[in-house]
CSV table of N, CA and C in Angstrom, one decimal:
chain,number,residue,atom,x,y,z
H,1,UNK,N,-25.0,-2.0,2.9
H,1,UNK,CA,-24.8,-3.3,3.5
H,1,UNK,C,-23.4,-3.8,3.2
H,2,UNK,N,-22.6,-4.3,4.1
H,2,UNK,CA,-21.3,-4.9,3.8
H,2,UNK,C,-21.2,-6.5,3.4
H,3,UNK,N,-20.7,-6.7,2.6
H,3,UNK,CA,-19.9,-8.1,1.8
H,3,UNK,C,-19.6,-8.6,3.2
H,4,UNK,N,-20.0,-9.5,3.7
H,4,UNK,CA,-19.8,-10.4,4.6
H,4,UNK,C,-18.6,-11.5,4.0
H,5,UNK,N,-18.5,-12.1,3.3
H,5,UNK,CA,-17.4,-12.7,2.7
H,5,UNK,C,-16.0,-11.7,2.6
H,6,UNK,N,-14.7,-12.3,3.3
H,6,UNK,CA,-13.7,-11.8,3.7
H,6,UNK,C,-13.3,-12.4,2.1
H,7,UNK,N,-12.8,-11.7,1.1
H,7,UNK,CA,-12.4,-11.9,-0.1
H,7,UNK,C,-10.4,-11.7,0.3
H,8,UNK,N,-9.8,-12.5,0.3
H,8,UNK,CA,-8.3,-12.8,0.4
H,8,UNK,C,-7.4,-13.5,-1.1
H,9,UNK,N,-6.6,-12.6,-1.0
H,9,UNK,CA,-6.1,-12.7,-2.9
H,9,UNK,C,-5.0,-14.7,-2.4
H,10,UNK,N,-5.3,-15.2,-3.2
H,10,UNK,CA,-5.0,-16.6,-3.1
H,10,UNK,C,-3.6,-16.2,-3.2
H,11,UNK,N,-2.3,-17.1,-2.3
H,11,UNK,CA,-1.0,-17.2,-1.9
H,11,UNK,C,-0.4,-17.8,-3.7
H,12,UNK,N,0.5,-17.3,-4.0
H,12,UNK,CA,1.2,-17.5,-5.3
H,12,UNK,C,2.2,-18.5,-5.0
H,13,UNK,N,2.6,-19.6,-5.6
H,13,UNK,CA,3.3,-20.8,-5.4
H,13,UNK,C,4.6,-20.2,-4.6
H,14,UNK,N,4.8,-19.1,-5.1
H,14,UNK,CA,6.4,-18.4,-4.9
H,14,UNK,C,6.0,-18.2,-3.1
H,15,UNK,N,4.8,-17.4,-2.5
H,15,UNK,CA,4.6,-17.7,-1.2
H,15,UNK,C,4.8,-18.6,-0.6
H,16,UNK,N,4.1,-19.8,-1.0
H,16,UNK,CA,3.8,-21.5,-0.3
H,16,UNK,C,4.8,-21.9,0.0
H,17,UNK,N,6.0,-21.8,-1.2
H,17,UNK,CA,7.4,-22.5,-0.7
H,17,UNK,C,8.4,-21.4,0.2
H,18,UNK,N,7.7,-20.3,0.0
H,18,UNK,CA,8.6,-19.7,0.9
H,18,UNK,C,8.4,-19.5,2.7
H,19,UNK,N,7.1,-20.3,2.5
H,19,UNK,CA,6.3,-20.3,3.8
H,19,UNK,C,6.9,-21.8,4.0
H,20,UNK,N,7.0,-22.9,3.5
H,20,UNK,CA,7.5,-24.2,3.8
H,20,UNK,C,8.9,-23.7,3.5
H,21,UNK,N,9.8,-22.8,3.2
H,21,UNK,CA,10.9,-22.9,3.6
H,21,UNK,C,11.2,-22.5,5.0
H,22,UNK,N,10.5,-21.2,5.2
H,22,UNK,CA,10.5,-20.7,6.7
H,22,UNK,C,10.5,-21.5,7.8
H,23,UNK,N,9.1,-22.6,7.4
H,23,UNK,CA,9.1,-23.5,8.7
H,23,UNK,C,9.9,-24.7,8.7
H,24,UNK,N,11.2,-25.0,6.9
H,24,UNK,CA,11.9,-25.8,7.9
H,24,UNK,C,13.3,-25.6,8.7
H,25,UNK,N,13.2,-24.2,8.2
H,25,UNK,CA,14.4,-22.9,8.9
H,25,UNK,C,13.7,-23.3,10.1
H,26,UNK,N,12.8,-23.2,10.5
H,26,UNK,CA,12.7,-23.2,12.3
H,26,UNK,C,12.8,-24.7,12.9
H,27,UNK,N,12.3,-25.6,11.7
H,27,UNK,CA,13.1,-26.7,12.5
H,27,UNK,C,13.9,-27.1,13.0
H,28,UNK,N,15.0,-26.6,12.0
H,28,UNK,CA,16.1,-26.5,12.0
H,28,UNK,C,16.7,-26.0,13.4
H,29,UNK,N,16.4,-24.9,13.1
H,29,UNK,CA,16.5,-23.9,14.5
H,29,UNK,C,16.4,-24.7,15.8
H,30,UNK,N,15.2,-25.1,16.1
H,30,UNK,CA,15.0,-25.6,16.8
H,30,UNK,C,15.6,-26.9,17.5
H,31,UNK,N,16.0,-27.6,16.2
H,31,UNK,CA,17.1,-28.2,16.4
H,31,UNK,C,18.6,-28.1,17.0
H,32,UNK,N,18.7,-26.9,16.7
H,32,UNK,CA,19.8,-26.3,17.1
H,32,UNK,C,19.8,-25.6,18.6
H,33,UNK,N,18.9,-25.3,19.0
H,33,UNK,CA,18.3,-25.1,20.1
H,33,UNK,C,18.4,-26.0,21.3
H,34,UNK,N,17.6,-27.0,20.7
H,34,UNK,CA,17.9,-28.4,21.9
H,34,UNK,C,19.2,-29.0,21.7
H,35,UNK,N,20.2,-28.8,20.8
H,35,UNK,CA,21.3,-28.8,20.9
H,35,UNK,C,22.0,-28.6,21.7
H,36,UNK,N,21.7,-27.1,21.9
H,36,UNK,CA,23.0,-26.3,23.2
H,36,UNK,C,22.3,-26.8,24.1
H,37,UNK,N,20.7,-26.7,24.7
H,37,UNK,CA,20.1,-27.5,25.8
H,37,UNK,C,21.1,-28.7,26.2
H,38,UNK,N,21.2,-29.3,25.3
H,38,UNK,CA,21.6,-30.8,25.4
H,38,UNK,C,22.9,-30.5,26.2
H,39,UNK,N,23.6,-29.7,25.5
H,39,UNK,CA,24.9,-29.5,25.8
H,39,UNK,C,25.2,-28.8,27.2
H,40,UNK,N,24.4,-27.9,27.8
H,40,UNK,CA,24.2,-27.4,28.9
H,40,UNK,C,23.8,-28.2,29.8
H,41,UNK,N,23.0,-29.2,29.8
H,41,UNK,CA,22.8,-29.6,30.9
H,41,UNK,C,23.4,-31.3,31.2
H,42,UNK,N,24.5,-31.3,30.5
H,42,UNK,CA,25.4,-32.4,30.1
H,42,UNK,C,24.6,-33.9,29.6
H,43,UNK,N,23.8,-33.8,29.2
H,43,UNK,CA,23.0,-34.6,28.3
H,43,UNK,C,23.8,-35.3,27.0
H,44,UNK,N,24.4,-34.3,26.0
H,44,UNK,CA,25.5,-34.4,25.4
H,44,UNK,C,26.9,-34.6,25.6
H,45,UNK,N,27.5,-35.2,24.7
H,45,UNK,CA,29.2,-35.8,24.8
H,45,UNK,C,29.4,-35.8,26.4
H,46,UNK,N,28.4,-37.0,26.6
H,46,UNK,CA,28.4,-37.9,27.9
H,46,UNK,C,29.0,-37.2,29.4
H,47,UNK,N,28.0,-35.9,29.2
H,47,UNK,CA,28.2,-35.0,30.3
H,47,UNK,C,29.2,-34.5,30.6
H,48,UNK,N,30.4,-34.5,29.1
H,48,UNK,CA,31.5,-33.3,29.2
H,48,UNK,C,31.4,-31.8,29.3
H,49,UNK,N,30.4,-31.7,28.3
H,49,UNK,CA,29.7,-30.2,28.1
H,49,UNK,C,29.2,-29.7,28.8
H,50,UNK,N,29.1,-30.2,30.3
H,50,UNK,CA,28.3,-29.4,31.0
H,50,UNK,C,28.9,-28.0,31.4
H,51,UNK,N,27.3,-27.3,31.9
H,51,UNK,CA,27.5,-26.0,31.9
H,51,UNK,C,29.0,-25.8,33.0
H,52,UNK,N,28.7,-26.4,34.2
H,52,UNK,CA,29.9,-26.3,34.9
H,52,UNK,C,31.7,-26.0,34.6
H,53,UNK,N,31.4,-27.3,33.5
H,53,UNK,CA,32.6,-28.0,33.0
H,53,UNK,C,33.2,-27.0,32.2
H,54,UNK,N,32.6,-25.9,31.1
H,54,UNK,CA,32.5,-25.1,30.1
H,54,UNK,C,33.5,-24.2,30.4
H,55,UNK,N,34.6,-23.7,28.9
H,55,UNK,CA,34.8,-22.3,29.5
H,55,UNK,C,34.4,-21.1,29.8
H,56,UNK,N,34.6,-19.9,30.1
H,56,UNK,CA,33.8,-18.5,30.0
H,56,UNK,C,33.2,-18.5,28.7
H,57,UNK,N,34.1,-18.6,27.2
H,57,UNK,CA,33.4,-17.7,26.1
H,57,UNK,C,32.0,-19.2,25.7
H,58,UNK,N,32.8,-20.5,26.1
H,58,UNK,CA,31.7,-21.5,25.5
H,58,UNK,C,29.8,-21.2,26.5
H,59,UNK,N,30.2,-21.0,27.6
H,59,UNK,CA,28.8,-20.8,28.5
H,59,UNK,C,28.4,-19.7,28.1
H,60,UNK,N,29.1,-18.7,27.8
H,60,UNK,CA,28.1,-17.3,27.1
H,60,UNK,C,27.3,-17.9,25.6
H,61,UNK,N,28.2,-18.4,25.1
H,61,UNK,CA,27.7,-19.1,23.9
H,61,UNK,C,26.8,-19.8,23.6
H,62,UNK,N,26.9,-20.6,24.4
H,62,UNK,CA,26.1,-21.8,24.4
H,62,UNK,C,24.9,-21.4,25.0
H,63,UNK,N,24.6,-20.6,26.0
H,63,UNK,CA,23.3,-19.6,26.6
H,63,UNK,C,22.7,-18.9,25.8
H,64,UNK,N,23.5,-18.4,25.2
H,64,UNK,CA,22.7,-17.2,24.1
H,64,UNK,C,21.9,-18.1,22.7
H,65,UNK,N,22.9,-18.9,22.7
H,65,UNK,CA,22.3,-19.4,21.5
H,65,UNK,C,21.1,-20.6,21.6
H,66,UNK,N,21.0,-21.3,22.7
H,66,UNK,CA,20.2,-22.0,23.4
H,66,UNK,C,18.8,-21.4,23.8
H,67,UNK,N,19.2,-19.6,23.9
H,67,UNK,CA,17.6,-18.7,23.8
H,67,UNK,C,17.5,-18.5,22.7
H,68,UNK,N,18.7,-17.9,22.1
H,68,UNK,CA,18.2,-17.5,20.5
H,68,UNK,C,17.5,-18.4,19.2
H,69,UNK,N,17.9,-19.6,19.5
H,69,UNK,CA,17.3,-20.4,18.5
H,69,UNK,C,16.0,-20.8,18.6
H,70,UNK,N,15.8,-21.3,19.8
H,70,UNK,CA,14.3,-21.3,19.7
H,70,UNK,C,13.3,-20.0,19.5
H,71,UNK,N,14.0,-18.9,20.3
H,71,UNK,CA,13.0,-18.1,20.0
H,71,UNK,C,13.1,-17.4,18.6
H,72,UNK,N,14.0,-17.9,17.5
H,72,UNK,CA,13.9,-17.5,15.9
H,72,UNK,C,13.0,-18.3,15.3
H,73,UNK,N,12.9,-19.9,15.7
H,73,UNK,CA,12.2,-20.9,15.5
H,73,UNK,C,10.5,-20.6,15.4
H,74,UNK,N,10.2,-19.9,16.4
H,74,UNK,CA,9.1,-19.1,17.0
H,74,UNK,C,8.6,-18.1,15.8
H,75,UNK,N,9.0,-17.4,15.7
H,75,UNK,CA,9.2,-16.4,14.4
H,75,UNK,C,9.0,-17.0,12.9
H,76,UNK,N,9.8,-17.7,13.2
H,76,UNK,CA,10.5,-18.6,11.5
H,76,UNK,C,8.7,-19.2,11.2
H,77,UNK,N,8.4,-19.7,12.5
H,77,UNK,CA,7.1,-21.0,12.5
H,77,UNK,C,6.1,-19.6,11.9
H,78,UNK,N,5.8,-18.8,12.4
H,78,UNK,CA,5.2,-17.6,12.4
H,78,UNK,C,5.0,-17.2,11.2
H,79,UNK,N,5.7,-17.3,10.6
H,79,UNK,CA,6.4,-16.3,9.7
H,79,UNK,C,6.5,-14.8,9.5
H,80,UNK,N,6.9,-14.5,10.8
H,80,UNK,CA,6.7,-12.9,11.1
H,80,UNK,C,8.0,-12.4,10.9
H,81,UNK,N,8.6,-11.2,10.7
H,81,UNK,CA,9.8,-10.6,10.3
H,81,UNK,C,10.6,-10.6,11.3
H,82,UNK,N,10.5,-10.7,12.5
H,82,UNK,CA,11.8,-10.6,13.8
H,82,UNK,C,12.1,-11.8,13.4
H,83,UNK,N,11.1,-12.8,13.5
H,83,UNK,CA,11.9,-14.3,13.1
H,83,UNK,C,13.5,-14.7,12.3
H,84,UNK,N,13.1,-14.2,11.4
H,84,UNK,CA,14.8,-14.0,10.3
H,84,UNK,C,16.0,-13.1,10.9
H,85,UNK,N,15.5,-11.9,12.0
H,85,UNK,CA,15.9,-11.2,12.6
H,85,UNK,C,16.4,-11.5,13.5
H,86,UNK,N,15.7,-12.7,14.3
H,86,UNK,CA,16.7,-13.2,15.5
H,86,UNK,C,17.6,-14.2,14.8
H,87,UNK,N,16.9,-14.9,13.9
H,87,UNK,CA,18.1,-16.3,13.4
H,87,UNK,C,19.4,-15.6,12.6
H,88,UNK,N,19.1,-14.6,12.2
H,88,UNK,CA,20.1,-13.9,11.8
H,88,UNK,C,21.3,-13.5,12.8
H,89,UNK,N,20.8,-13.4,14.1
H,89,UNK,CA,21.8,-12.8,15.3
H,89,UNK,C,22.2,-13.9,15.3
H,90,UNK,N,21.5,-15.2,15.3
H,90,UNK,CA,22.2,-17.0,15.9
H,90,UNK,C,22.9,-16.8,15.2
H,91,UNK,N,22.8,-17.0,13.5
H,91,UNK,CA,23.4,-17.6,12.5
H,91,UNK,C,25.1,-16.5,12.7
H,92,UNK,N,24.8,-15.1,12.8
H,92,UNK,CA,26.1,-14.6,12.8
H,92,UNK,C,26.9,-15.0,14.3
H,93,UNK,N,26.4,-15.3,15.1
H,93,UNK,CA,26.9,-16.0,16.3
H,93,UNK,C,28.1,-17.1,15.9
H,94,UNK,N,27.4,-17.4,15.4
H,94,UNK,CA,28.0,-19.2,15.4
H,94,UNK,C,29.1,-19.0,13.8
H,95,UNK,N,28.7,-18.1,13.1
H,95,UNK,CA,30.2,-17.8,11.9
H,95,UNK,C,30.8,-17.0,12.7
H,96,UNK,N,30.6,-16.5,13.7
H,96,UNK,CA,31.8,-15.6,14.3
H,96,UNK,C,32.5,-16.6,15.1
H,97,UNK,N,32.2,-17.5,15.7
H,97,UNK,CA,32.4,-18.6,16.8
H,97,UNK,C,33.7,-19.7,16.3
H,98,UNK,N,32.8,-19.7,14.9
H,98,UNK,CA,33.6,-20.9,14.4
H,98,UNK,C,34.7,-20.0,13.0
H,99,UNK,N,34.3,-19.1,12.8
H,99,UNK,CA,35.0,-18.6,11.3
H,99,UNK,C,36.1,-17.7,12.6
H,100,UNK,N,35.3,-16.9,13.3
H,100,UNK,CA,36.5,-15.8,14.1
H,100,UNK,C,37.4,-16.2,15.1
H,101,UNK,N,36.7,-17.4,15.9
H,101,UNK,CA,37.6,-17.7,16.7
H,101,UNK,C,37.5,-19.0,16.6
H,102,UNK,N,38.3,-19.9,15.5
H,102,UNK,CA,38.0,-21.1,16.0
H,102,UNK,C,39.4,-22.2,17.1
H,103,UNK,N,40.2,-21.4,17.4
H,103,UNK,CA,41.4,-21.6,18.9
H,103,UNK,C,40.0,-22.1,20.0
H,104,UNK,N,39.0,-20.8,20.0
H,104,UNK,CA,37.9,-21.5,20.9
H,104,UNK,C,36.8,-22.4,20.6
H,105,UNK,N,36.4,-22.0,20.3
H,105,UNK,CA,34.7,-23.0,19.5
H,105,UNK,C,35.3,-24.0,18.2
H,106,UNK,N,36.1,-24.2,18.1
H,106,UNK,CA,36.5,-25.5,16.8
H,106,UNK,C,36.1,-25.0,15.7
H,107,UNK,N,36.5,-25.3,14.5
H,107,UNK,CA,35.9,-25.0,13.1
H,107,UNK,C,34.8,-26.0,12.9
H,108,UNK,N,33.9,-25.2,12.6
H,108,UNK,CA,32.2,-26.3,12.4
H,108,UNK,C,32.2,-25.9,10.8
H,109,UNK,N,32.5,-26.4,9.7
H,109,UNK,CA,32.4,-25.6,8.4
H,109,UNK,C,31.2,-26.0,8.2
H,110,UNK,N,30.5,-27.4,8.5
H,110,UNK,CA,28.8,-28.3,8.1
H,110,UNK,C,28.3,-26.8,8.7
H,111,UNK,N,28.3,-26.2,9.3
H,111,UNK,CA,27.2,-25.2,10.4
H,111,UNK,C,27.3,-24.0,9.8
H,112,UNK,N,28.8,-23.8,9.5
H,112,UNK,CA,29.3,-22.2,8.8
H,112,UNK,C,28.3,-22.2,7.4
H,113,UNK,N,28.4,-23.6,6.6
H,113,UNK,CA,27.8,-23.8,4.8
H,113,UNK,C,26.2,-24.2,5.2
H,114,UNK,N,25.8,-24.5,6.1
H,114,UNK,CA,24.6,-24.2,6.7
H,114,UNK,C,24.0,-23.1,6.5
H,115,UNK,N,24.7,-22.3,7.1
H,115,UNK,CA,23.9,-20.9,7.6
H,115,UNK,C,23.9,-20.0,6.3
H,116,UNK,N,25.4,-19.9,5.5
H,116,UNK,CA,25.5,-19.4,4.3
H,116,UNK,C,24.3,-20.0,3.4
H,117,UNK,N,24.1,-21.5,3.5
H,117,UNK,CA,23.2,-21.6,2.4
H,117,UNK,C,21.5,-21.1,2.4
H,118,UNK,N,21.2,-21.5,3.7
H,118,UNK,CA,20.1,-20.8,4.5
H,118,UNK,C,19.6,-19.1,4.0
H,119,UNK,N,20.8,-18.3,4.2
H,119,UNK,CA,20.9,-16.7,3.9
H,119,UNK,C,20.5,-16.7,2.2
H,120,UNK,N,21.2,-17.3,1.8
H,120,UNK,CA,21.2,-17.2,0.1
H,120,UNK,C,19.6,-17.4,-0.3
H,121,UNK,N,19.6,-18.2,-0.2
H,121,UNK,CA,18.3,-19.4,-0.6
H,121,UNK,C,17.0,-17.9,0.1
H,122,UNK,N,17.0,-17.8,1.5
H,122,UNK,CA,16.1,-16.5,2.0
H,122,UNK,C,16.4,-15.3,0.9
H,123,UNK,N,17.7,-15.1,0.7
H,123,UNK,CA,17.2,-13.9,-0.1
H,123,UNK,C,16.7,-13.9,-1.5
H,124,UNK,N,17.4,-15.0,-1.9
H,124,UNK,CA,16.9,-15.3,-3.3
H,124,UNK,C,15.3,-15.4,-3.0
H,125,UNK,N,14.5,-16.2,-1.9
H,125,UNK,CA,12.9,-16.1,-1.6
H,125,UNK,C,12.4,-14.4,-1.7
H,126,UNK,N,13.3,-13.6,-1.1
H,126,UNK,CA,12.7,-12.2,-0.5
H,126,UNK,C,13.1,-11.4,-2.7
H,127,UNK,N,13.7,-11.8,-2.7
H,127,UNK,CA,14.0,-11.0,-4.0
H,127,UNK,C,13.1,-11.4,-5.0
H,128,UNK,N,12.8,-12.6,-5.0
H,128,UNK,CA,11.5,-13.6,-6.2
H,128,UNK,C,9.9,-12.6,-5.5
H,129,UNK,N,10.1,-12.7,-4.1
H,129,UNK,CA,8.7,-11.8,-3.9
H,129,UNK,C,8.6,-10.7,-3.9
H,130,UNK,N,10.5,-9.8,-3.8
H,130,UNK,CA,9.8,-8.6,-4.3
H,130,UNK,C,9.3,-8.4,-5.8
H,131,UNK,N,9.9,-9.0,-6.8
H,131,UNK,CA,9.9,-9.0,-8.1
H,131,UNK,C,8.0,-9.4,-8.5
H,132,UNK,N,7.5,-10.4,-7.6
H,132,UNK,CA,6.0,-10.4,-8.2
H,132,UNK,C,5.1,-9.7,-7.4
H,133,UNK,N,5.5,-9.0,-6.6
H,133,UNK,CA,5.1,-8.3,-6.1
H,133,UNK,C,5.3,-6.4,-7.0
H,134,UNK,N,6.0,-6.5,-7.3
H,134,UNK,CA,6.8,-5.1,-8.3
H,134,UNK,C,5.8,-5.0,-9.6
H,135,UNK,N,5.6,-6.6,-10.1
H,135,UNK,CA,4.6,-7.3,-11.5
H,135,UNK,C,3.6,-6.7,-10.9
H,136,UNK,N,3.1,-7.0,-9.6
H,136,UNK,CA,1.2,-7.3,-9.7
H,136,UNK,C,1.2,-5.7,-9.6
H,137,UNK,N,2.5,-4.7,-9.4
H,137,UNK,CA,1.7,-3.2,-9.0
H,137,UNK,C,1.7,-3.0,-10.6
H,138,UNK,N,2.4,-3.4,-11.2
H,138,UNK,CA,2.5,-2.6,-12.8
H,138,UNK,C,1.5,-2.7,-13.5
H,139,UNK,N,0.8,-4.3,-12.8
H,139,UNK,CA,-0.1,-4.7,-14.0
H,139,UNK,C,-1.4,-3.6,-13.4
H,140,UNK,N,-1.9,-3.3,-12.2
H,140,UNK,CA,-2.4,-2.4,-11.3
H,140,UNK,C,-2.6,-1.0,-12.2
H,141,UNK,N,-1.0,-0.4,-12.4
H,141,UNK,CA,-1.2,0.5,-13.1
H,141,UNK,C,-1.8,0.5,-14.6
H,142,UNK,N,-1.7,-0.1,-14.9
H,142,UNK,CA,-1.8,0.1,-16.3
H,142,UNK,C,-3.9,-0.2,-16.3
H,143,UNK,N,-4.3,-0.7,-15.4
H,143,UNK,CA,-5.8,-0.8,-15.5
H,143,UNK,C,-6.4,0.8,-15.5
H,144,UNK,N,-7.3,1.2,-16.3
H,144,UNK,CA,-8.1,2.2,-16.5
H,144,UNK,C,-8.7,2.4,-15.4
């Protein structure tokens, strides 16, 4: 006869906040998202930005990143692995935009120390879980 009770090992604090960090990375995102929307459909800086108005590299830009963010946002909310994977493609978007070429896209440094702090903070999360995750196999081994 099978255990009817789905027995699930209880999330470690170190998970919880890295699950509420994820989802406020997608806010974020998301935010960032309706941003370029804003900006594309001249909503923002009083319908200068429109898509029309734009140069070539700003309307590739502004497109890409106006799908990419929400759909990292998606992921991020998720907390499934493409998630980090796509905001990873935004985030290097927009330090290439603003660190590589800023003659075109302006220097945004609030966005550039954004994204940097964002990456850090994620890996320092992914490193804390590989490490109690690394603990719970040892302690695993050592049981008779």
């Amino acid at each position: 006869m099978q255990d009817e009770s789905v027995h699930t090992p209880k999330p470690s604090l170190t998970d919880l906040l890295f699950v509420i960090f994820l989802r406020i990375v997608a806010v974020t995102g998301l935010w960032l998202g309706l941003q370029f929307w804003a900006l594309l459909v001249g909503f923002s800086q009083n319908g200068a930005g429109r898509f029309d108005l734009m140069t070539i590299p700003w309307r590739v830009a502004a497109t890409s990143l106006a799908v990419v963010f929400p759909v990292a946002s998606i992921g991020l909310w998720m907390t499934v692995s493409w998630g980090a994977v796509i905001w990873t493609i935004g985030a290097l978007a927009q330090l290439a935009m603003h660190l590589g070429w800023p003659g075109i896209f302006g220097p945004n440094m609030l966005i550039v120390l954004m994204h940097c702090v964002i990456a850090l903070v994620y890996l320092a999360f992914r490193l804390a879980l590989f490490l109690e995750w690394r603990r719970k196999e040892e302690v695993r081994l050592d049981l008779p």
